[in-house]
Coordinates of C-alpha atoms in Angstrom, one line a residue:
M254 CA -62.3 -202.3 -114.8
P255 CA -66.0 -202.1 -114.1
L256 CA -68.3 -205.0 -114.9
I257 CA -71.9 -205.0 -116.0
V258 CA -73.8 -208.0 -114.5
L259 CA -77.1 -208.9 -116.2
W260 CA -79.4 -211.4 -114.5
D261 CA -82.1 -213.5 -116.1
I262 CA -85.1 -213.8 -113.7
D263 CA -87.3 -216.9 -114.2
H264 CA -85.6 -220.1 -113.1
T265 CA -82.3 -218.1 -112.5
L266 CA -83.4 -215.9 -109.6
I267 CA -87.0 -217.1 -108.9
E268 CA -89.3 -220.0 -109.5
N269 CA -92.6 -218.7 -110.7
C270 CA -94.5 -222.0 -110.3
G271 CA -96.6 -221.6 -113.4
V272 CA -97.6 -218.0 -112.8
S273 CA -95.7 -216.8 -115.9
K274 CA -97.8 -219.2 -118.2
E275 CA -100.9 -217.8 -116.5
I276 CA -99.8 -214.3 -117.2
Y277 CA -99.4 -215.1 -120.9
A278 CA -102.7 -216.9 -121.1
A279 CA -104.5 -214.0 -119.5
A280 CA -102.8 -211.5 -121.8
F281 CA -103.7 -213.6 -124.8
E282 CA -107.3 -213.8 -123.7
G283 CA -107.5 -210.1 -123.1
V284 CA -106.3 -209.3 -126.6
A285 CA -107.8 -212.2 -128.5
G286 CA -111.2 -212.1 -126.7
R287 CA -111.0 -215.9 -126.2
A288 CA -109.3 -218.3 -123.9
A289 CA -106.1 -219.9 -125.0
D290 CA -106.2 -223.6 -126.1
H291 CA -102.4 -224.0 -126.0
P292 CA -100.0 -222.7 -123.3
A293 CA -97.2 -220.3 -124.1
R294 CA -93.9 -221.7 -125.3
T295 CA -91.3 -219.8 -123.3
E296 CA -87.8 -221.3 -122.6
G297 CA -85.8 -218.1 -122.8
R298 CA -87.8 -216.4 -125.6
T299 CA -88.7 -212.7 -125.3
D300 CA -92.3 -211.6 -124.6
R301 CA -92.6 -210.4 -128.2
L302 CA -91.7 -213.9 -129.5
I303 CA -93.8 -215.7 -126.9
L304 CA -97.0 -213.8 -127.6
A305 CA -96.5 -213.8 -131.3
G306 CA -96.1 -217.6 -131.1
M307 CA -99.2 -218.0 -129.0
F308 CA -101.3 -216.2 -131.6
R309 CA -99.8 -218.2 -134.5
D310 CA -100.4 -221.4 -132.5
H311 CA -104.0 -220.5 -132.4
G312 CA -104.2 -219.8 -136.2
M313 CA -104.3 -216.0 -135.7
E314 CA -102.1 -213.2 -137.0
P315 CA -100.3 -211.5 -134.1
P316 CA -101.7 -208.1 -133.4
E317 CA -99.6 -204.9 -132.9
W318 CA -97.3 -205.0 -129.9
G319 CA -99.0 -201.8 -128.7
L320 CA -102.1 -203.9 -128.0
I321 CA -100.2 -206.8 -126.3
Q322 CA -98.0 -205.0 -123.9
P323 CA -100.7 -203.3 -121.8
A324 CA -102.5 -206.6 -121.5
L325 CA -99.3 -208.3 -120.4
E326 CA -98.6 -205.6 -117.8
A327 CA -102.2 -205.8 -116.4
A328 CA -102.0 -209.6 -116.2
G329 CA -98.7 -209.4 -114.3
A330 CA -99.9 -206.8 -111.9
A331 CA -103.0 -208.8 -111.1
R332 CA -100.9 -211.9 -110.2
E333 CA -98.2 -210.4 -108.0
A334 CA -99.8 -211.6 -104.7
D335 CA -100.4 -215.0 -106.2
L336 CA -96.7 -215.2 -107.4
A337 CA -95.5 -214.3 -103.9
R338 CA -97.7 -217.0 -102.4
R339 CA -96.9 -219.8 -104.8
G340 CA -93.4 -219.0 -106.0
R341 CA -90.1 -218.5 -104.3
A342 CA -86.7 -216.9 -104.7
L343 CA -84.2 -219.6 -105.7
P344 CA -81.5 -220.8 -103.2
G345 CA -78.7 -218.3 -103.0
A346 CA -80.4 -215.7 -105.2
R347 CA -80.8 -213.0 -102.6
E348 CA -77.3 -213.5 -101.3
A349 CA -75.8 -213.5 -104.8
L350 CA -77.6 -210.3 -105.7
A351 CA -76.5 -208.6 -102.5
A352 CA -72.9 -209.6 -103.0
V353 CA -72.8 -208.2 -106.5
A354 CA -74.6 -205.0 -105.4
A355 CA -71.9 -204.5 -102.7
E356 CA -69.0 -205.1 -105.0
P357 CA -67.2 -201.9 -106.1
G358 CA -67.2 -201.4 -109.8
M359 CA -70.0 -203.9 -110.6
V360 CA -73.3 -202.6 -112.0
S361 CA -76.0 -205.2 -111.5
S362 CA -79.2 -205.2 -113.5
V363 CA -81.4 -207.6 -115.5
L364 CA -81.7 -209.0 -119.0
T365 CA -84.9 -210.8 -119.4
G366 CA -87.5 -211.6 -122.0
N367 CA -90.2 -210.2 -119.7
V368 CA -91.5 -206.6 -120.1
Q369 CA -90.1 -204.3 -117.5
A370 CA -93.3 -204.0 -115.5
N371 CA -93.5 -207.7 -115.1
A372 CA -89.8 -208.1 -114.3
R373 CA -90.3 -205.6 -111.5
V374 CA -93.4 -207.6 -110.3
K375 CA -91.4 -210.8 -110.2
L376 CA -88.5 -209.4 -108.3
R377 CA -90.7 -207.3 -105.9
A378 CA -92.8 -210.3 -105.0
F379 CA -89.7 -211.8 -103.2
G380 CA -88.1 -208.5 -102.1
L381 CA -85.3 -208.7 -104.7
D382 CA -86.1 -205.5 -106.6
G383 CA -83.9 -203.3 -104.4
L384 CA -80.8 -205.4 -105.2
V385 CA -80.6 -204.5 -108.9
N386 CA -80.9 -201.3 -110.9
I387 CA -84.0 -202.2 -112.8
E388 CA -84.0 -199.0 -114.9
C389 CA -80.7 -200.0 -116.5
G390 CA -81.9 -203.4 -117.6
A391 CA -83.1 -204.7 -121.0
Y392 CA -86.5 -206.2 -121.5
G393 CA -88.8 -208.1 -123.8
A394 CA -90.4 -205.0 -125.2
D395 CA -87.0 -203.6 -126.2
A396 CA -86.2 -206.2 -128.9
T397 CA -87.4 -209.5 -130.4
D398 CA -84.0 -211.3 -130.2
R399 CA -82.4 -211.8 -126.8
A400 CA -78.9 -211.0 -128.1
D401 CA -80.0 -207.5 -129.1
L402 CA -80.9 -206.8 -125.5
V403 CA -77.2 -206.7 -124.5
D404 CA -76.5 -203.5 -126.3
V405 CA -79.8 -202.0 -124.9
A406 CA -78.6 -202.7 -121.4
R407 CA -75.0 -201.6 -122.1
S408 CA -76.3 -198.2 -123.4
R409 CA -78.6 -197.7 -120.4
V410 CA -75.8 -198.5 -118.0
R411 CA -73.4 -196.2 -119.8
A412 CA -76.0 -193.3 -119.7
A413 CA -76.6 -193.9 -115.9
Y414 CA -73.0 -194.6 -114.7
G415 CA -70.7 -193.2 -117.4
T416 CA -69.1 -196.6 -118.0
P417 CA -66.6 -196.9 -120.8
P418 CA -68.0 -198.3 -124.1
D419 CA -65.8 -201.4 -123.8
T420 CA -66.9 -202.3 -120.3
P421 CA -67.3 -206.1 -120.1
V422 CA -70.8 -207.6 -119.8
V423 CA -71.7 -210.9 -118.3
L424 CA -75.1 -212.6 -118.6
I425 CA -76.2 -215.0 -115.9
G426 CA -79.0 -217.3 -116.9
D427 CA -80.3 -220.8 -117.0
T428 CA -81.1 -221.6 -120.7
P429 CA -79.2 -222.2 -123.9
R430 CA -80.8 -219.0 -125.2
D431 CA -79.1 -217.0 -122.5
V432 CA -75.8 -218.6 -123.5
Q433 CA -76.4 -217.9 -127.2
A434 CA -77.4 -214.3 -126.5
A435 CA -74.0 -213.8 -124.8
L436 CA -72.1 -215.5 -127.5
D437 CA -73.9 -213.6 -130.3
S438 CA -73.3 -210.2 -128.5
G439 CA -69.7 -210.6 -127.4
A440 CA -70.7 -210.8 -123.7
H441 CA -69.4 -213.3 -121.1
V442 CA -71.8 -215.9 -119.7
I443 CA -72.3 -217.8 -116.5
G444 CA -74.8 -220.6 -116.8
V445 CA -76.9 -221.6 -113.8
A446 CA -78.4 -225.1 -113.9
S447 CA -81.4 -224.1 -111.7
G448 CA -84.0 -224.5 -114.5
V449 CA -84.8 -227.4 -116.8
H450 CA -81.4 -227.4 -118.5
S451 CA -78.5 -229.4 -117.0
V452 CA -74.9 -228.4 -116.4
D453 CA -73.9 -230.5 -119.4
E454 CA -76.6 -228.9 -121.7
L455 CA -75.4 -225.4 -120.7
R456 CA -71.8 -226.3 -121.4
A457 CA -72.7 -227.9 -124.7
A458 CA -74.4 -224.6 -125.6
G459 CA -71.1 -222.8 -125.1
A460 CA -71.1 -221.6 -121.5
G461 CA -67.5 -221.9 -120.1
I462 CA -68.6 -221.4 -116.6
V463 CA -71.7 -223.2 -115.2
L464 CA -72.9 -223.3 -111.6
T465 CA -75.4 -225.8 -110.3
D466 CA -77.2 -223.0 -108.5
L467 CA -76.4 -219.7 -106.8
T468 CA -75.7 -221.0 -103.3
D469 CA -71.9 -220.8 -103.6
V470 CA -71.7 -217.0 -103.6
A471 CA -67.9 -217.0 -103.0
A472 CA -67.4 -219.0 -106.2
L473 CA -69.7 -216.8 -108.2
M474 CA -67.8 -213.7 -107.0
R475 CA -64.5 -215.2 -107.9
H476 CA -65.8 -215.9 -111.5
L477 CA -67.2 -212.3 -111.8
R478 CA -64.0 -210.7 -110.5
S479 CA -62.0 -212.7 -113.0
L480 CA -64.3 -211.6 -115.8
A481 CA -64.0 -208.0 -114.8
H482 CA -60.3 -208.3 -115.6
A483 CA -60.7 -210.3 -118.8
V484 CA -60.5 -208.9 -122.3
C485 CA -63.8 -209.2 -124.2

């Protein structure tokens, strides 16, 4: 059976070294007309929630998303070179993405709280964008709740590849919100303790499989192959 593999980006595949917070601050300033006094609160939230939270933290009513998204995209595009200079692909990320891309029957894309343009920027900054089908992913502009993004990605993969409706999905991410999104949507999950959350925290959140990082590509592929044959 085929398997849909959806990767989180920040702290799972790449380390952005603070550039993400700068993108949010710049987008806030571009829309609000004033500098942010408080940094964005991220930790697995979607861009819709992050920016709405920033405005509320500053005592302001969040504006329409149609005003926020262009500001986010402009801020991301302006910082691609800075991201490439300051950030890095995390250990094993490139090899893991390449292994999944080469595996027959597996469709590899992303599920991230970032808007699609900024997800592309973050992957392209480290030459990872060609290892996933970005068009089939699900992004922060698609829904407020991360769990709702699973069906978005599933529908896009089915439209592109003709996968059966019951094709299993696995989320790979570094936060309890990634784990919860999988549990809430009926997807599988592989936790990766490459961010601020430990192996124990991810297991406590409900992840049955947790890796310390992506360097053991053989172990990752064994897990994915077993999930491809599991019943959702």
